[in-house]
Every structure is written in structure tokens, then in C-alpha cells.
Amino acid sequence: MLSKKMKEALNEQINKEMYSAYLYMSMSAHSTNVGLPGFANWFMIQYKEEMEHAMKIYDYVNDRGGKVSLKAIDEPLSTFKDAMDMFQKTLKHEQFITKSINELVDLAIKEKDHATQIFLQWFVTEQIEEEGNDNDIIAKLKLIGENGNGLLMLDKELLARVFTPDTTSENA
Ligand code: OFO
């Protein structure tokens, strides 16, 4: 059984993951609109991953006998200066999510909730990958600078990203 505090914090995290999905869906739409199908693909896969994160927590709250309560999802930004702006905002958002996951772990430790501590380890590891991916793409965008050909080459590279469902999830 989850404590009230733990359940509320996990429900908040479901909302943050749903907002993440919404934000990346919006970046995907923007990328399509400015003629960058590879970036659009990358962000759409990111959207799917975030939905998976939300569902992972949703299932966990249910499995532990808690009640999932869904909250309103904030409206995401819909216009961006350029590709660098999208990825800098993505990195900043992921750093916020990492902080939020770390706070959940702190709470699970405080509540002596061992099951939730173990559950959250997957998210701790995932955040290393998420921030790493964003930093890699930001580094490439810095090299590209104002070079249009470079941007189109990176767009082609991002078009190759495929969605790999998480097999550890109940919804996989
Ligand atoms: Fe982007 O990792 Fe979930 O939110």
C-alpha cells in the first residue's frame, strides 16, 4: 500500500510525463511545419516514450492499490526559434524531470517505501540516457551552426530513429 504522500507525488509525476509527451508532440508538429521530417520523427518517438513513462507509473500506482487521479495538462509551447531552441528547451525540461525523479526517490527513502525505490531506479537510469541524447544533439547543432546542409544531414539522421517499446512495461 502506498502512503498518501507517495501516491500524490506519483500522480503528480504522471502529469509531468503527460506534459512531457505533449511538449514533444508540439515540437514534432513544429518540425513538420518548418520542413524538418527527421526532427519531427525524433520528437514523435520522444512523445511515445513519454506516454510509456506515464503508463508505467499509472500501472504501478494501480498495482500498489493506489488511486490514479489525472490532472489537467498544461498547454505546451507551440513556436520555437530554431532546432537549437527546441533541443535546449528539451534538455532544460529533462533536467527538471530528473530533479523531480530524484525528489520522488528521496520521498520513497523517507517513507521507507522499498518497492517504490526499486521501481524508480528505472527512471533514474532513463534520465541519464535522456539528458545524454539531448546533449549529443545540441553538440551537433553547435557544430552545424548556420550551415543549412549540415542541418539537413542531421535531419536525415534523426529520421532513422525508431520507437522501441519498453518490454519491462505491463503495456508493452
Ligand atoms: Fe523524458 O523522461 Fe519521462 O519525462
Short mmCIF file of N, CA, C and O in Angstrom, two decimals, residues 7-20 53-54 57 71 96-102 104 120 123 127:
data_model
loop_
_atom_site.label_atom_id
_atom_site.label_comp_id
_atom_site.label_asym_id
_atom_site.label_seq_id
_atom_site.Cartn_x
_atom_site.Cartn_y
_atom_site.Cartn_z
N LYS A 7 1.61 8.39 -2.98
CA LYS A 7 0.61 8.27 -4.05
C LYS A 7 0.40 9.62 -4.74
O LYS A 7 0.37 9.70 -5.97
N GLU A 8 0.30 10.67 -3.95
CA GLU A 8 0.09 12.01 -4.54
C GLU A 8 1.28 12.43 -5.39
O GLU A 8 1.13 12.98 -6.48
N ALA A 9 2.48 12.13 -4.90
CA ALA A 9 3.69 12.51 -5.65
C ALA A 9 3.78 11.72 -6.96
O ALA A 9 4.16 12.26 -8.00
N LEU A 10 3.40 10.45 -6.93
CA LEU A 10 3.43 9.64 -8.17
C LEU A 10 2.37 10.12 -9.15
O LEU A 10 2.61 10.17 -10.36
N ASN A 11 1.22 10.51 -8.63
CA ASN A 11 0.17 11.06 -9.50
C ASN A 11 0.65 12.37 -10.16
O ASN A 11 0.37 12.62 -11.34
N GLU A 12 1.37 13.19 -9.39
CA GLU A 12 1.95 14.41 -9.97
C GLU A 12 2.93 14.06 -11.09
O GLU A 12 2.99 14.72 -12.12
N GLN A 13 3.69 12.99 -10.87
CA GLN A 13 4.68 12.60 -11.88
C GLN A 13 4.00 12.11 -13.15
O GLN A 13 4.50 12.35 -14.25
N ILE A 14 2.86 11.43 -13.01
CA ILE A 14 2.11 11.02 -14.21
C ILE A 14 1.80 12.27 -15.03
O ILE A 14 1.99 12.31 -16.24
N ASN A 15 1.36 13.32 -14.34
CA ASN A 15 1.02 14.56 -15.04
C ASN A 15 2.25 15.17 -15.73
O ASN A 15 2.17 15.64 -16.87
N LYS A 16 3.39 15.11 -15.05
CA LYS A 16 4.62 15.67 -15.65
C LYS A 16 5.03 14.87 -16.89
O LYS A 16 5.50 15.44 -17.87
N GLU A 17 4.84 13.56 -16.84
CA GLU A 17 5.19 12.73 -18.01
C GLU A 17 4.22 13.02 -19.16
O GLU A 17 4.62 13.05 -20.32
N MET A 18 2.94 13.21 -18.83
CA MET A 18 1.96 13.54 -19.87
C MET A 18 2.29 14.90 -20.49
O MET A 18 2.17 15.10 -21.69
N TYR A 19 2.71 15.85 -19.63
CA TYR A 19 3.10 17.16 -20.16
C TYR A 19 4.32 17.01 -21.07
O TYR A 19 4.40 17.64 -22.14
N SER A 20 5.28 16.17 -20.66
CA SER A 20 6.47 15.92 -21.49
C SER A 20 6.04 15.42 -22.86
O SER A 20 6.52 15.89 -23.90
N HIS A 53 6.25 6.28 -20.21
CA HIS A 53 6.66 6.60 -18.83
C HIS A 53 5.42 6.85 -17.96
O HIS A 53 5.34 6.39 -16.83
N ALA A 54 4.49 7.62 -18.52
CA ALA A 54 3.27 7.94 -17.77
C ALA A 54 2.52 6.64 -17.43
O ALA A 54 2.06 6.44 -16.30
N ILE A 57 4.00 4.50 -14.60
CA ILE A 57 3.65 4.97 -13.25
C ILE A 57 2.17 4.70 -12.97
O ILE A 57 1.80 4.29 -11.86
N LYS A 71 -4.79 14.88 -13.72
CA LYS A 71 -4.96 16.34 -13.61
C LYS A 71 -4.87 16.98 -14.99
O LYS A 71 -4.43 16.34 -15.95
N PHE A 96 14.66 19.22 -15.42
CA PHE A 96 13.57 19.41 -14.45
C PHE A 96 12.96 18.05 -14.07
O PHE A 96 12.68 17.78 -12.90
N ILE A 97 12.79 17.17 -15.07
CA ILE A 97 12.24 15.83 -14.80
C ILE A 97 13.21 15.01 -13.95
O ILE A 97 12.79 14.31 -13.00
N THR A 98 14.49 15.12 -14.23
CA THR A 98 15.49 14.39 -13.43
C THR A 98 15.38 14.82 -11.96
O THR A 98 15.39 13.99 -11.05
N LYS A 99 15.26 16.13 -11.74
CA LYS A 99 15.14 16.66 -10.38
C LYS A 99 13.88 16.09 -9.72
O LYS A 99 13.89 15.68 -8.56
N SER A 100 12.81 16.04 -10.50
CA SER A 100 11.54 15.54 -9.97
C SER A 100 11.64 14.04 -9.60
O SER A 100 11.14 13.62 -8.56
N ILE A 101 12.31 13.27 -10.44
CA ILE A 101 12.51 11.83 -10.15
C ILE A 101 13.37 11.68 -8.89
O ILE A 101 13.06 10.86 -8.00
N ASN A 102 14.43 12.48 -8.80
CA ASN A 102 15.29 12.40 -7.61
C ASN A 102 14.51 12.74 -6.34
O ASN A 102 14.71 12.12 -5.29
N LEU A 104 11.35 12.20 -5.92
CA LEU A 104 10.49 11.04 -5.64
C LEU A 104 11.29 9.95 -4.91
O LEU A 104 10.77 9.32 -3.97
N LEU A 120 11.55 3.16 -9.01
CA LEU A 120 12.06 4.43 -9.55
C LEU A 120 13.45 4.33 -10.15
O LEU A 120 13.86 5.21 -10.91
N PHE A 123 13.66 4.83 -13.82
CA PHE A 123 13.54 6.23 -14.25
C PHE A 123 14.86 6.99 -14.03
O PHE A 123 15.21 7.86 -14.83
N GLN A 127 16.78 8.74 -17.17
CA GLN A 127 17.09 10.18 -17.26
C GLN A 127 18.53 10.42 -17.69
O GLN A 127 18.82 11.42 -18.36
#
